[in-house]
PDB file of C-alpha atoms and ligand atoms in Angstrom:
ATOM      1  CA  MET A   1     -11.833  28.456  -2.624  1.00 71.00           C
ATOM      2  CA  SER A   2     -14.339  25.940  -2.067  1.00 84.00           C
ATOM      3  CA  LEU A   3     -13.677  22.091  -2.704  1.00 92.00           C
ATOM      4  CA  PRO A   4     -15.856  20.345  -5.213  1.00 91.00           C
ATOM      5  CA  LYS A   5     -18.285  17.862  -4.265  1.00 94.00           C
ATOM      6  CA  ILE A   6     -17.779  14.747  -6.040  1.00 95.00           C
ATOM      7  CA  GLU A   7     -19.573  11.629  -5.881  1.00 96.00           C
ATOM      8  CA  ASN A   8     -18.453   8.553  -4.416  1.00 97.00           C
ATOM      9  CA  LEU A   9     -15.325  10.903  -3.920  1.00 97.00           C
ATOM     10  CA  GLN A  10     -13.926  12.382  -0.389  1.00 97.00           C
ATOM     11  CA  ILE A  11     -12.250  15.039  -0.992  1.00 97.00           C
ATOM     12  CA  THR A  12      -9.857  16.859   2.250  1.00 97.00           C
ATOM     13  CA  ARG A  13      -8.364  19.424   2.455  1.00 97.00           C
ATOM     14  CA  VAL A  14      -4.276  18.292   4.262  1.00 97.00           C
ATOM     15  CA  THR A  15      -3.317  22.061   3.609  1.00 96.00           C
ATOM     16  CA  GLU A  16      -4.316  25.640   1.093  1.00 93.00           C
ATOM     17  CA  ASN A  17      -3.220  23.763  -1.694  1.00 95.00           C
ATOM     18  CA  ILE A  18      -2.842  20.172  -1.251  1.00 97.00           C
ATOM     19  CA  LEU A  19      -5.682  17.906  -1.280  1.00 98.00           C
ATOM     20  CA  HIS A  20      -6.271  14.353   0.337  1.00 98.00           C
ATOM     21  CA  ILE A  21      -8.645  11.929  -2.161  1.00 98.00           C
ATOM     22  CA  HIS A  22     -10.471   9.043  -1.178  1.00 97.00           C
ATOM     23  CA  GLN A  23     -12.513   6.633  -3.345  1.00 97.00           C
ATOM     24  CA  ILE A  24     -15.424   5.806  -1.146  1.00 97.00           C
ATOM     25  CA  LYS A  25     -17.014   2.708  -2.610  1.00 95.00           C
ATOM     26  CA  THR A  26     -14.981   1.280  -4.401  1.00 94.00           C
ATOM     27  CA  PRO A  27     -15.615  -2.100  -7.449  1.00 87.00           C
ATOM     28  CA  PHE A  28     -13.203  -4.583  -4.860  1.00 90.00           C
ATOM     29  CA  TYR A  29     -11.065  -5.096  -1.982  1.00 88.00           C
ATOM     30  CA  PHE A  30      -8.142  -3.634  -3.910  1.00 93.00           C
ATOM     31  CA  SER A  31      -8.960  -0.940  -7.131  1.00 93.00           C
ATOM     32  CA  CYS A  32      -8.174   1.474  -4.972  1.00 96.00           C
ATOM     33  CA  CYS A  33      -6.320   3.278  -2.919  1.00 97.00           C
ATOM     34  CA  ASP A  34      -6.332   7.133  -1.371  1.00 98.00           C
ATOM     35  CA  GLY A  35      -3.772   9.960  -2.681  1.00 98.00           C
ATOM     36  CA  LEU A  36      -2.091  13.629  -2.597  1.00 98.00           C
ATOM     37  CA  LEU A  37      -3.791  16.149  -5.420  1.00 98.00           C
ATOM     38  CA  ILE A  38      -0.558  18.883  -5.557  1.00 97.00           C
ATOM     39  CA  LEU A  39      -2.833  21.714  -7.522  1.00 97.00           C
ATOM     40  CA  PRO A  40      -0.214  24.742  -8.227  1.00 95.00           C
ATOM     41  CA  LYS A  41       0.598  27.309  -6.765  1.00 93.00           C
ATOM     42  CA  GLU A  42       2.509  30.453  -7.756  1.00 90.00           C
ATOM     43  CA  GLY A  43       6.130  30.902  -7.119  1.00 87.00           C
ATOM     44  CA  ARG A  44       5.544  26.413  -7.246  1.00 89.00           C
ATOM     45  CA  ASN A  45       4.098  23.896  -9.405  1.00 93.00           C
ATOM     46  CA  GLY A  46       2.340  25.232 -12.178  1.00 93.00           C
ATOM     47  CA  LEU A  47      -0.193  22.630 -12.555  1.00 95.00           C
ATOM     48  CA  THR A  48      -1.602  19.525 -10.690  1.00 97.00           C
ATOM     49  CA  ILE A  49       1.660  17.077  -9.310  1.00 98.00           C
ATOM     50  CA  VAL A  50      -0.849  13.500  -8.516  1.00 98.00           C
ATOM     51  CA  LEU A  51       1.039  11.380  -5.063  1.00 98.00           C
ATOM     52  CA  ASP A  52      -1.186   7.045  -5.880  1.00 98.00           C
ATOM     53  CA  VAL A  53      -4.216   8.589  -6.654  1.00 98.00           C
ATOM     54  CA  ASN A  54      -5.847   5.349  -7.673  1.00 98.00           C
ATOM     55  CA  ILE A  55      -9.069   6.132  -8.189  1.00 98.00           C
ATOM     56  CA  GLU A  56     -11.447   4.100 -11.016  1.00 97.00           C
ATOM     57  CA  PRO A  57     -11.126   6.565 -14.127  1.00 98.00           C
ATOM     58  CA  ARG A  58     -14.434   8.652 -13.804  1.00 97.00           C
ATOM     59  CA  HIS A  59     -13.349   9.830 -10.926  1.00 98.00           C
ATOM     60  CA  ILE A  60      -9.586  10.715 -11.888  1.00 98.00           C
ATOM     61  CA  ASN A  61     -11.859  12.000 -15.199  1.00 98.00           C
ATOM     62  CA  ALA A  62     -13.845  13.961 -12.888  1.00 98.00           C
ATOM     63  CA  LEU A  63     -10.874  15.747 -10.421  1.00 98.00           C
ATOM     64  CA  TYR A  64      -8.879  15.868 -14.496  1.00 98.00           C
ATOM     65  CA  GLU A  65     -12.431  18.819 -15.193  1.00 97.00           C
ATOM     66  CA  GLN A  66     -11.632  20.050 -11.332  1.00 96.00           C
ATOM     67  CA  PHE A  67      -7.606  20.426 -10.861  1.00 96.00           C
ATOM     68  CA  GLY A  68      -6.647  19.518 -13.960  1.00 91.00           C
ATOM     69  CA  PRO A  69      -4.089  19.437 -16.119  1.00 96.00           C
ATOM     70  CA  VAL A  70      -1.575  17.414 -14.906  1.00 97.00           C
ATOM     71  CA  SER A  71       1.701  17.162 -14.726  1.00 96.00           C
ATOM     72  CA  SER A  72       3.255  14.201 -13.719  1.00 98.00           C
ATOM     73  CA  TYR A  73       1.802  10.832 -11.460  1.00 98.00           C
ATOM     74  CA  VAL A  74       4.261   8.994  -8.939  1.00 98.00           C
ATOM     75  CA  CYS A  75       3.223   5.087  -8.108  1.00 98.00           C
ATOM     76  CA  THR A  76       4.777   4.686  -4.290  1.00 98.00           C
ATOM     77  CA  HIS A  77       5.403   0.533  -5.393  1.00 98.00           C
ATOM     78  CA  GLY A  78       3.730  -1.990  -7.734  1.00 98.00           C
ATOM     79  CA  HIS A  79       0.444  -3.898  -5.355  1.00 97.00           C
ATOM     80  CA  MET A  80      -2.725  -4.384  -6.573  1.00 97.00           C
ATOM     81  CA  ASP A  81      -4.959  -0.950  -5.032  1.00 97.00           C
ATOM     82  CA  HIS A  82      -1.725   1.362  -6.665  1.00 98.00           C
ATOM     83  CA  ILE A  83      -1.549   0.204 -10.327  1.00 98.00           C
ATOM     84  CA  THR A  84      -4.995  -0.437 -11.576  1.00 98.00           C
ATOM     85  CA  HIS A  85      -6.558   3.097 -12.628  1.00 98.00           C
ATOM     86  CA  VAL A  86      -3.414   4.373 -13.794  1.00 98.00           C
ATOM     87  CA  HIS A  87      -3.777   4.506 -17.507  1.00 98.00           C
ATOM     88  CA  THR A  88      -6.203   6.930 -16.756  1.00 98.00           C
ATOM     89  CA  TRP A  89      -4.512   9.736 -15.112  1.00 98.00           C
ATOM     90  CA  GLU A  90      -1.545   8.556 -18.933  1.00 98.00           C
ATOM     91  CA  ASP A  91      -4.285   8.918 -20.750  1.00 98.00           C
ATOM     92  CA  LEU A  92      -4.720  13.003 -20.151  1.00 98.00           C
ATOM     93  CA  GLY A  93      -0.875  13.731 -20.468  1.00 97.00           C
ATOM     94  CA  ALA A  94       0.101  12.972 -16.976  1.00 98.00           C
ATOM     95  CA  LYS A  95       4.074  11.836 -16.850  1.00 98.00           C
ATOM     96  CA  ILE A  96       4.356   8.583 -14.845  1.00 98.00           C
ATOM     97  CA  TYR A  97       6.794   7.939 -11.761  1.00 98.00           C
ATOM     98  CA  GLY A  98       7.279   4.540 -10.614  1.00 98.00           C
ATOM     99  CA  PRO A  99      10.735   3.277  -7.961  1.00 98.00           C
ATOM    100  CA  GLU A 100      12.315   1.210  -9.571  1.00 98.00           C
ATOM    101  CA  PRO A 101      11.548  -2.026 -10.057  1.00 98.00           C
ATOM    102  CA  GLU A 102       8.139  -2.366  -9.244  1.00 98.00           C
ATOM    103  CA  LEU A 103       6.934   0.634 -11.497  1.00 98.00           C
ATOM    104  CA  ARG A 104       7.314  -2.251 -14.174  1.00 98.00           C
ATOM    105  CA  THR A 105       4.309  -4.059 -13.191  1.00 98.00           C
ATOM    106  CA  LEU A 106       2.144  -0.596 -14.052  1.00 98.00           C
ATOM    107  CA  LEU A 107       3.211  -2.062 -17.549  1.00 98.00           C
ATOM    108  CA  ASP A 108       2.118  -5.721 -17.710  1.00 98.00           C
ATOM    109  CA  LEU A 109       0.425  -8.058 -15.743  1.00 98.00           C
ATOM    110  CA  ARG A 110       2.881 -10.785 -16.170  1.00 98.00           C
ATOM    111  CA  HIS A 111       5.367  -8.182 -14.716  1.00 98.00           C
ATOM    112  CA  PHE A 112       2.645  -7.992 -11.172  1.00 98.00           C
ATOM    113  CA  TYR A 113       3.281 -11.847 -11.125  1.00 98.00           C
ATOM    114  CA  LYS A 114       6.615 -12.143 -11.410  1.00 98.00           C
ATOM    115  CA  MET A 115       7.591  -9.609  -9.075  1.00 97.00           C
ATOM    116  CA  TYR A 116       6.378 -10.828  -6.516  1.00 97.00           C
ATOM    117  CA  ARG A 117       6.824 -14.751  -7.171  1.00 97.00           C
ATOM    118  CA  TRP A 118       3.410 -15.190  -7.344  1.00 97.00           C
ATOM    119  CA  GLU A 119       4.545 -18.666  -9.584  1.00 96.00           C
ATOM    120  CA  GLU A 120       5.660 -20.814  -6.388  1.00 95.00           C
ATOM    121  CA  GLY A 121       2.300 -21.267  -5.089  1.00 94.00           C
ATOM    122  CA  VAL A 122      -0.910 -19.759  -7.964  1.00 96.00           C
ATOM    123  CA  ASP A 123      -1.545 -19.918 -11.664  1.00 97.00           C
ATOM    124  CA  TYR A 124      -1.628 -17.161 -14.050  1.00 98.00           C
ATOM    125  CA  ALA A 125      -4.469 -17.321 -15.227  1.00 97.00           C
ATOM    126  CA  ILE A 126      -5.476 -17.115 -10.626  1.00 97.00           C
ATOM    127  CA  ILE A 127      -3.933 -13.656 -11.582  1.00 98.00           C
ATOM    128  CA  GLU A 128      -5.669 -12.892 -13.932  1.00 98.00           C
ATOM    129  CA  GLU A 129      -9.499 -12.856 -12.147  1.00 97.00           C
ATOM    130  CA  PHE A 130      -7.298 -10.655 -10.132  1.00 96.00           C
ATOM    131  CA  ALA A 131      -6.345  -8.058 -12.033  1.00 97.00           C
ATOM    132  CA  LYS A 132     -10.272  -7.880 -14.284  1.00 96.00           C
ATOM    133  CA  ILE A 133     -11.904  -7.955 -11.212  1.00 95.00           C
ATOM    134  CA  ASN A 134     -10.074  -4.617  -9.482  1.00 95.00           C
ATOM    135  CA  LYS A 135     -10.343  -3.371 -13.493  1.00 96.00           C
ATOM    136  CA  TYR A 136      -6.215  -3.119 -14.252  1.00 97.00           C
ATOM    137  CA  GLU A 137      -5.482  -1.579 -17.601  1.00 98.00           C
ATOM    138  CA  LYS A 138      -1.378  -1.201 -17.934  1.00 98.00           C
ATOM    139  CA  CYS A 139       0.477   1.570 -18.793  1.00 98.00           C
ATOM    140  CA  LYS A 140       1.883   3.367 -21.659  1.00 98.00           C
ATOM    141  CA  LYS A 141       5.231   3.591 -20.333  1.00 98.00           C
ATOM    142  CA  ALA A 142       6.796   4.900 -16.776  1.00 98.00           C
ATOM    143  CA  VAL A 143       9.903   6.405 -16.261  1.00 98.00           C
ATOM    144  CA  PRO A 144      11.772   5.126 -13.310  1.00 98.00           C
ATOM    145  CA  PHE A 145      12.920   6.492  -9.838  1.00 98.00           C
ATOM    146  CA  ASN A 146      14.837   5.338  -6.737  1.00 98.00           C
ATOM    147  CA  PRO A 147      13.581   4.556  -3.187  1.00 98.00           C
ATOM    148  CA  GLY A 148      15.212   7.313  -1.766  1.00 98.00           C
ATOM    149  CA  ASP A 149      15.730   9.807  -4.524  1.00 98.00           C
ATOM    150  CA  LYS A 150      14.108  12.978  -4.412  1.00 98.00           C
ATOM    151  CA  LEU A 151      11.795  14.326  -7.796  1.00 98.00           C
ATOM    152  CA  ASN A 152      12.048  18.309  -8.668  1.00 95.00           C
ATOM    153  CA  PHE A 153       8.660  18.764 -10.227  1.00 94.00           C
ATOM    154  CA  GLU A 154       9.261  22.187 -11.457  1.00 88.00           C
ATOM    155  CA  GLY A 155      10.462  23.756  -8.685  1.00 86.00           C
ATOM    156  CA  PHE A 156       8.836  21.487  -6.237  1.00 93.00           C
ATOM    157  CA  GLU A 157      10.813  18.704  -4.025  1.00 95.00           C
ATOM    158  CA  ILE A 158       9.125  15.679  -3.240  1.00 97.00           C
ATOM    159  CA  GLU A 159      11.310  12.741  -0.886  1.00 98.00           C
ATOM    160  CA  THR A 160      10.831   9.446  -1.698  1.00 98.00           C
ATOM    161  CA  ILE A 161      11.303   7.554   1.838  1.00 98.00           C
ATOM    162  CA  PRO A 162      11.814   4.138   0.932  1.00 98.00           C
ATOM    163  CA  LEU A 163       9.823   2.352   3.602  1.00 98.00           C
ATOM    164  CA  LEU A 164      10.544  -1.413   2.433  1.00 98.00           C
ATOM    165  CA  GLY A 165       9.455  -3.700   4.752  1.00 97.00           C
ATOM    166  CA  HIS A 166       6.402  -3.489   3.252  1.00 97.00           C
ATOM    167  CA  SER A 167       7.566  -4.007  -1.150  1.00 97.00           C
ATOM    168  CA  VAL A 168      10.831  -3.743  -2.721  1.00 97.00           C
ATOM    169  CA  SER A 169      10.842  -0.617  -3.588  1.00 98.00           C
ATOM    170  CA  HIS A 170       7.757   0.924  -1.452  1.00 98.00           C
ATOM    171  CA  VAL A 171       8.461   4.654  -1.093  1.00 98.00           C
ATOM    172  CA  GLY A 172       6.680   7.493   1.315  1.00 98.00           C
ATOM    173  CA  PHE A 173       6.704  10.471   0.576  1.00 98.00           C
ATOM    174  CA  PHE A 174       7.792  13.986   2.689  1.00 98.00           C
ATOM    175  CA  LEU A 175       7.343  17.253   1.244  1.00 98.00           C
ATOM    176  CA  GLN A 176       9.302  18.946   3.571  1.00 97.00           C
ATOM    177  CA  LYS A 177       9.028  22.218   3.005  1.00 95.00           C
ATOM    178  CA  GLU A 178       4.874  21.276   2.450  1.00 96.00           C
ATOM    179  CA  LYS A 179       5.600  20.224   6.143  1.00 98.00           C
ATOM    180  CA  ILE A 180       3.734  16.866   4.791  1.00 98.00           C
ATOM    181  CA  LEU A 181       4.190  12.503   5.558  1.00 98.00           C
ATOM    182  CA  HIS A 182       2.680   9.930   3.053  1.00 98.00           C
ATOM    183  CA  ILE A 183       2.892   7.611   5.027  1.00 98.00           C
ATOM    184  CA  SER A 184       1.341   5.551   1.895  1.00 98.00           C
ATOM    185  CA  CYS A 185       0.143   1.512   2.323  1.00 97.00           C
ATOM    186  CA  LEU A 186       3.012   1.274   5.897  1.00 97.00           C
ATOM    187  CA  GLY A 187       0.202   0.084   7.167  1.00 97.00           C
ATOM    188  CA  PHE A 188      -2.007   2.691   8.540  1.00 98.00           C
ATOM    189  CA  ASP A 189      -5.558   1.724   8.218  1.00 97.00           C
ATOM    190  CA  GLN A 190      -7.981   2.202  10.328  1.00 96.00           C
ATOM    191  CA  PRO A 191     -11.016   4.294   9.166  1.00 94.00           C
ATOM    192  CA  LYS A 192     -11.642   6.465  12.255  1.00 94.00           C
ATOM    193  CA  PRO A 193     -10.237   6.353  14.450  1.00 95.00           C
ATOM    194  CA  GLY A 194     -10.283   3.602  17.404  1.00 93.00           C
ATOM    195  CA  ILE A 195     -11.707   1.378  14.143  1.00 96.00           C
ATOM    196  CA  ASP A 196      -9.115  -1.878  14.137  1.00 97.00           C
ATOM    197  CA  GLY A 197      -7.280  -2.525   9.930  1.00 96.00           C
ATOM    198  CA  PHE A 198      -5.897  -5.287   9.340  1.00 96.00           C
ATOM    199  CA  GLY A 199      -2.495  -3.076   9.745  1.00 97.00           C
ATOM    200  CA  PRO A 200       0.099  -4.119   8.911  1.00 97.00           C
ATOM    201  CA  TRP A 201       0.586  -5.808   5.904  1.00 97.00           C
ATOM    202  CA  TYR A 202       3.426  -8.930   4.668  1.00 97.00           C
ATOM    203  CA  GLY A 203       2.280 -10.949   2.638  1.00 96.00           C
ATOM    204  CA  PHE A 204       4.911 -11.142   0.250  1.00 96.00           C
ATOM    205  CA  LYS A 205       8.535 -13.185   0.161  1.00 93.00           C
ATOM    206  CA  GLN A 206      10.523 -10.019  -0.701  1.00 92.00           C
ATOM    207  CA  CYS A 207       8.076  -8.746   3.130  1.00 96.00           C
ATOM    208  CA  SER A 208       9.685  -8.525   6.072  1.00 95.00           C
ATOM    209  CA  ILE A 209       8.737  -7.817   9.947  1.00 96.00           C
ATOM    210  CA  SER A 210      12.176  -7.058  10.798  1.00 95.00           C
ATOM    211  CA  GLN A 211      12.996  -4.003   8.221  1.00 97.00           C
ATOM    212  CA  TYR A 212       8.729  -3.255   8.951  1.00 97.00           C
ATOM    213  CA  MET A 213      10.092  -2.703  12.634  1.00 97.00           C
ATOM    214  CA  ASP A 214      12.947  -0.176  11.656  1.00 98.00           C
ATOM    215  CA  ASP A 215      10.226   1.924   8.747  1.00 98.00           C
ATOM    216  CA  ILE A 216       8.126   2.646  11.417  1.00 98.00           C
ATOM    217  CA  ASP A 217      11.480   3.924  13.418  1.00 98.00           C
ATOM    218  CA  LYS A 218      11.878   5.935  10.417  1.00 98.00           C
ATOM    219  CA  ALA A 219       8.126   7.055   9.841  1.00 98.00           C
ATOM    220  CA  GLU A 220       8.159   8.470  12.798  1.00 98.00           C
ATOM    221  CA  PHE A 221      10.995  10.310  13.705  1.00 98.00           C
ATOM    222  CA  ILE A 222      10.683  11.834  10.203  1.00 98.00           C
ATOM    223  CA  PHE A 223       7.297  12.787  11.857  1.00 98.00           C
ATOM    224  CA  ARG A 224       7.784  14.411  14.909  1.00 98.00           C
ATOM    225  CA  GLU A 225      11.587  16.439  13.274  1.00 97.00           C
ATOM    226  CA  GLY A 226       9.898  18.038  10.127  1.00 97.00           C
ATOM    227  CA  ALA A 227       5.766  17.103   9.782  1.00 98.00           C
ATOM    228  CA  LYS A 228       2.892  18.474  10.603  1.00 98.00           C
ATOM    229  CA  TYR A 229       0.418  16.132   8.484  1.00 98.00           C
ATOM    230  CA  LEU A 230       0.697  12.733   8.213  1.00 98.00           C
ATOM    231  CA  THR A 231      -1.576  10.766   4.970  1.00 98.00           C
ATOM    232  CA  SER A 232      -1.413   7.677   4.201  1.00 98.00           C
ATOM    233  CA  SER A 233      -3.392   5.447   1.536  1.00 97.00           C
ATOM    234  CA  HIS A 234      -5.767   3.561   3.685  1.00 96.00           C
ATOM    235  CA  SER A 235      -6.873   6.237   6.314  1.00 96.00           C
ATOM    236  CA  TYR A 236      -7.975   9.696   7.803  1.00 97.00           C
ATOM    237  CA  ILE A 237      -5.074  12.297   8.515  1.00 97.00           C
ATOM    238  CA  VAL A 238      -2.557  12.727  11.233  1.00 98.00           C
ATOM    239  CA  LYS A 239      -2.189  15.633  13.047  1.00 98.00           C
ATOM    240  CA  ASN A 240       1.401  16.060  14.995  1.00 97.00           C
ATOM    241  CA  PRO A 241       1.638  15.788  17.576  1.00 97.00           C
ATOM    242  CA  ASP A 242      -0.988  12.350  17.704  1.00 97.00           C
ATOM    243  CA  LYS A 243       1.401   8.818  18.219  1.00 97.00           C
ATOM    244  CA  ALA A 244      -1.483   6.585  17.063  1.00 97.00           C
ATOM    245  CA  PRO A 245      -0.959   5.427  13.420  1.00 98.00           C
ATOM    246  CA  PHE A 246       2.597   4.126  14.766  1.00 98.00           C
ATOM    247  CA  LYS A 247       1.282   2.510  18.416  1.00 98.00           C
ATOM    248  CA  TYR A 248      -1.290   0.825  15.930  1.00 98.00           C
ATOM    249  CA  MET A 249       1.331  -0.431  13.541  1.00 98.00           C
ATOM    250  CA  ARG A 250       3.229  -1.722  16.191  1.00 98.00           C
ATOM    251  CA  ARG A 251       0.471  -3.441  17.924  1.00 98.00           C
ATOM    252  CA  LYS A 252      -0.733  -4.659  15.658  1.00 98.00           C
ATOM    253  CA  ILE A 253       2.303  -6.492  14.463  1.00 98.00           C
ATOM    254  CA  LYS A 254       2.713  -7.280  17.765  1.00 98.00           C
ATOM    255  CA  GLU A 255      -0.941  -9.687  17.823  1.00 98.00           C
ATOM    256  CA  ASN A 256      -0.364 -10.806  14.991  1.00 98.00           C
ATOM    257  CA  GLN A 257       2.680 -12.643  16.269  1.00 97.00           C
ATOM    258  CA  GLN A 258       1.027 -13.612  19.614  1.00 97.00           C
ATOM    259  CA  LYS A 259      -1.913 -15.534  17.876  1.00 97.00           C
ATOM    260  CA  VAL A 260       0.876 -17.583  16.478  1.00 97.00           C
ATOM    261  CA  ASP A 261       2.768 -18.452  18.644  1.00 96.00           C
ATOM    262  CA  ILE A 262      -0.208 -19.074  21.494  1.00 96.00           C
ATOM    263  CA  ALA A 263      -1.055 -21.199  18.191  1.00 96.00           C
ATOM    264  CA  LEU A 264       2.188 -22.569  18.351  1.00 94.00           C
ATOM    265  CA  ALA A 265       1.917 -23.018  21.850  1.00 93.00           C
ATOM    266  CA  ASN A 266      -1.618 -25.254  21.206  1.00 93.00           C
ATOM    267  CA  LEU A 267       0.008 -27.931  18.377  1.00 90.00           C
ATOM    268  CA  LYS A 268       1.453 -31.280  19.047  1.00 87.00           C
ATOM    269  CA  PRO A 269       4.736 -30.784  19.296  1.00 84.00           C
ATOM    270  CA  THR A 270       6.907 -31.184  15.357  1.00 83.00           C
ATOM    271  CA  PRO A 271       9.939 -30.268  14.377  1.00 85.00           C
ATOM    272  CA  ASN A 272       9.561 -29.822  11.163  1.00 90.00           C
ATOM    273  CA  PHE A 273       8.902 -25.836   9.938  1.00 93.00           C
ATOM    274  CA  GLU A 274       6.810 -26.589   7.241  1.00 93.00           C
ATOM    275  CA  LYS A 275       4.717 -29.183   8.908  1.00 94.00           C
ATOM    276  CA  LYS A 276       4.065 -26.423  11.854  1.00 95.00           C
ATOM    277  CA  VAL A 277       2.896 -23.486   8.811  1.00 96.00           C
ATOM    278  CA  GLU A 278       0.988 -26.771   7.275  1.00 95.00           C
ATOM    279  CA  LYS A 279      -1.554 -27.188  10.351  1.00 96.00           C
ATOM    280  CA  LEU A 280      -1.410 -23.316  11.342  1.00 97.00           C
ATOM    281  CA  LEU A 281      -2.762 -22.758   7.867  1.00 97.00           C
ATOM    282  CA  LYS A 282      -5.303 -24.914   8.844  1.00 96.00           C
ATOM    283  CA  LYS A 283      -6.617 -22.671  12.140  1.00 96.00           C
ATOM    284  CA  ASP A 284      -7.366 -19.637   9.392  1.00 97.00           C
ATOM    285  CA  LEU A 285      -5.176 -17.862  12.125  1.00 97.00           C
ATOM    286  CA  PHE A 286      -5.584 -14.586   9.194  1.00 97.00           C
ATOM    287  CA  PHE A 287      -8.502 -14.871   6.970  1.00 96.00           C
ATOM    288  CA  PRO A 288     -11.264 -17.061   6.903  1.00 96.00           C
ATOM    289  CA  LYS A 289     -10.753 -18.935   3.877  1.00 96.00           C
ATOM    290  CA  LYS A 290     -12.873 -22.107   4.154  1.00 96.00           C
ATOM    291  CA  LYS A 291     -15.677 -19.401   3.903  1.00 96.00           C
ATOM    292  CA  MET A 292     -14.011 -18.704   0.813  1.00 96.00           C
ATOM    293  CA  ARG A 293     -14.104 -19.498  -3.122  1.00 94.00           C
ATOM    294  CA  GLY A 294     -12.356 -20.506  -6.100  1.00 93.00           C
ATOM    295  CA  PHE A 295      -9.570 -17.479  -6.828  1.00 95.00           C
ATOM    296  CA  ILE A 296      -9.851 -15.212  -3.769  1.00 95.00           C
ATOM    297  CA  LYS A 297      -9.373 -18.510  -1.854  1.00 96.00           C
ATOM    298  CA  LYS A 298      -6.233 -19.176  -3.793  1.00 96.00           C
ATOM    299  CA  ILE A 299      -4.650 -15.748  -3.297  1.00 97.00           C
ATOM    300  CA  TYR A 300      -5.345 -15.448   0.919  1.00 97.00           C
ATOM    301  CA  GLU A 301      -4.127 -18.901   1.205  1.00 96.00           C
ATOM    302  CA  PHE A 302      -0.365 -17.606  -0.824  1.00 97.00           C
ATOM    303  CA  TRP A 303      -0.547 -14.737   1.949  1.00 97.00           C
ATOM    304  CA  GLU A 304      -1.611 -16.060   5.182  1.00 97.00           C
ATOM    305  CA  ARG A 305       1.937 -18.966   3.997  1.00 97.00           C
ATOM    306  CA  GLU A 306       3.900 -15.932   4.159  1.00 97.00           C
ATOM    307  CA  ILE A 307       2.179 -14.407   6.805  1.00 98.00           C
ATOM    308  CA  VAL A 308       2.868 -17.214   9.059  1.00 97.00           C
ATOM    309  CA  THR A 309       5.669 -18.615   7.554  1.00 97.00           C
ATOM    310  CA  LYS A 310       7.536 -15.262   8.678  1.00 97.00           C
ATOM    311  CA  HIS A 311       5.769 -16.001  11.992  1.00 97.00           C
ATOM    312  CA  VAL A 312       6.822 -18.900  13.382  1.00 96.00           C
ATOM    313  CA  GLN A 313      10.801 -18.327  12.148  1.00 94.00           C
ATOM    314  CA  LYS A 314      10.765 -15.062  14.113  1.00 93.00           C
ATOM    315  CA  SER A 315       9.364 -17.454  16.911  1.00 91.00           C
ATOM    316  CA  GLU A 316      11.600 -20.219  16.868  1.00 87.00           C
ATOM    317  CA  MET A 317      14.711 -17.251  16.387  1.00 82.00           C
ATOM    318  CA  LEU A 318      13.749 -16.263  20.134  1.00 71.00           C
ATOM    319  CA  SER A 319      13.378 -19.658  21.358  1.00 65.00           C
ATOM    320  CA  TYR A 320      17.247 -20.686  20.927  1.00 53.00           C
TER     321      TYR A 320
HETATM  322 ZN1   ZN B   1       1.147  -2.058  -0.595  1.00 72.17          ZN
END
């Protein structure tokens, strides 16, 4: 079977019946993510299963024409780039699944606001603007599962892998028979080898750097022992034994820590934790906030505060 050409989509075969889908140009930074299409195969699934392919409605419709009907859609977590367009898959007949508790963000923007504790720094109106620019629309219904559960669709088994450093119920997928590990948003975001993205992202209260380190070890173990291919939400397909994703993610976290440590060393000493964080935030260590305006500036300020706080905590723990 040759693959169809669809404008603005990059469709890559991972295995004979499993495709990796990437939307090339997106409306905004947080409106889309890459995912997998599990095409029908005799003796396996009779209808297409979709794993976290959050792309714009017109592209979903184009995929549906080629590969529909679709039985099930599985979402990996509730961040904006994973929830915006899922409603289109639902309208086309897919049953939507998501991890508890983050699947609630699919159903109402208010849940998105509460889930990530935005109220501690950002008004709801800001989140409404953020959702609008990313073209968020809600779903009607979603079926919960717990991170770690095995999902079974017509005999096709998907093991969900809890990777909770990134988010409260963020999961990857292990397709054991097909030997594919999808690590979702764990933090491998190189557009191509040698080009850096932001790396692991931990800009909410519930994210954790030490949990991240454990998650990277866990993902590496599963990949090394049981997978041929590694896919993710914002990068290219990696083949075993390539260790690039794991080296990259560990390096990025280490570099972030160094950045904060160097900036801390250059501050006038103060025992006050909050003051330290405030001073570091003025330095724009992670995001060019000084150049930003309006709601987007508020959002990045909120994220950077968390990222910096986590690294200062780590730095203080080590200095005792
Ligand atoms: Zn995410």
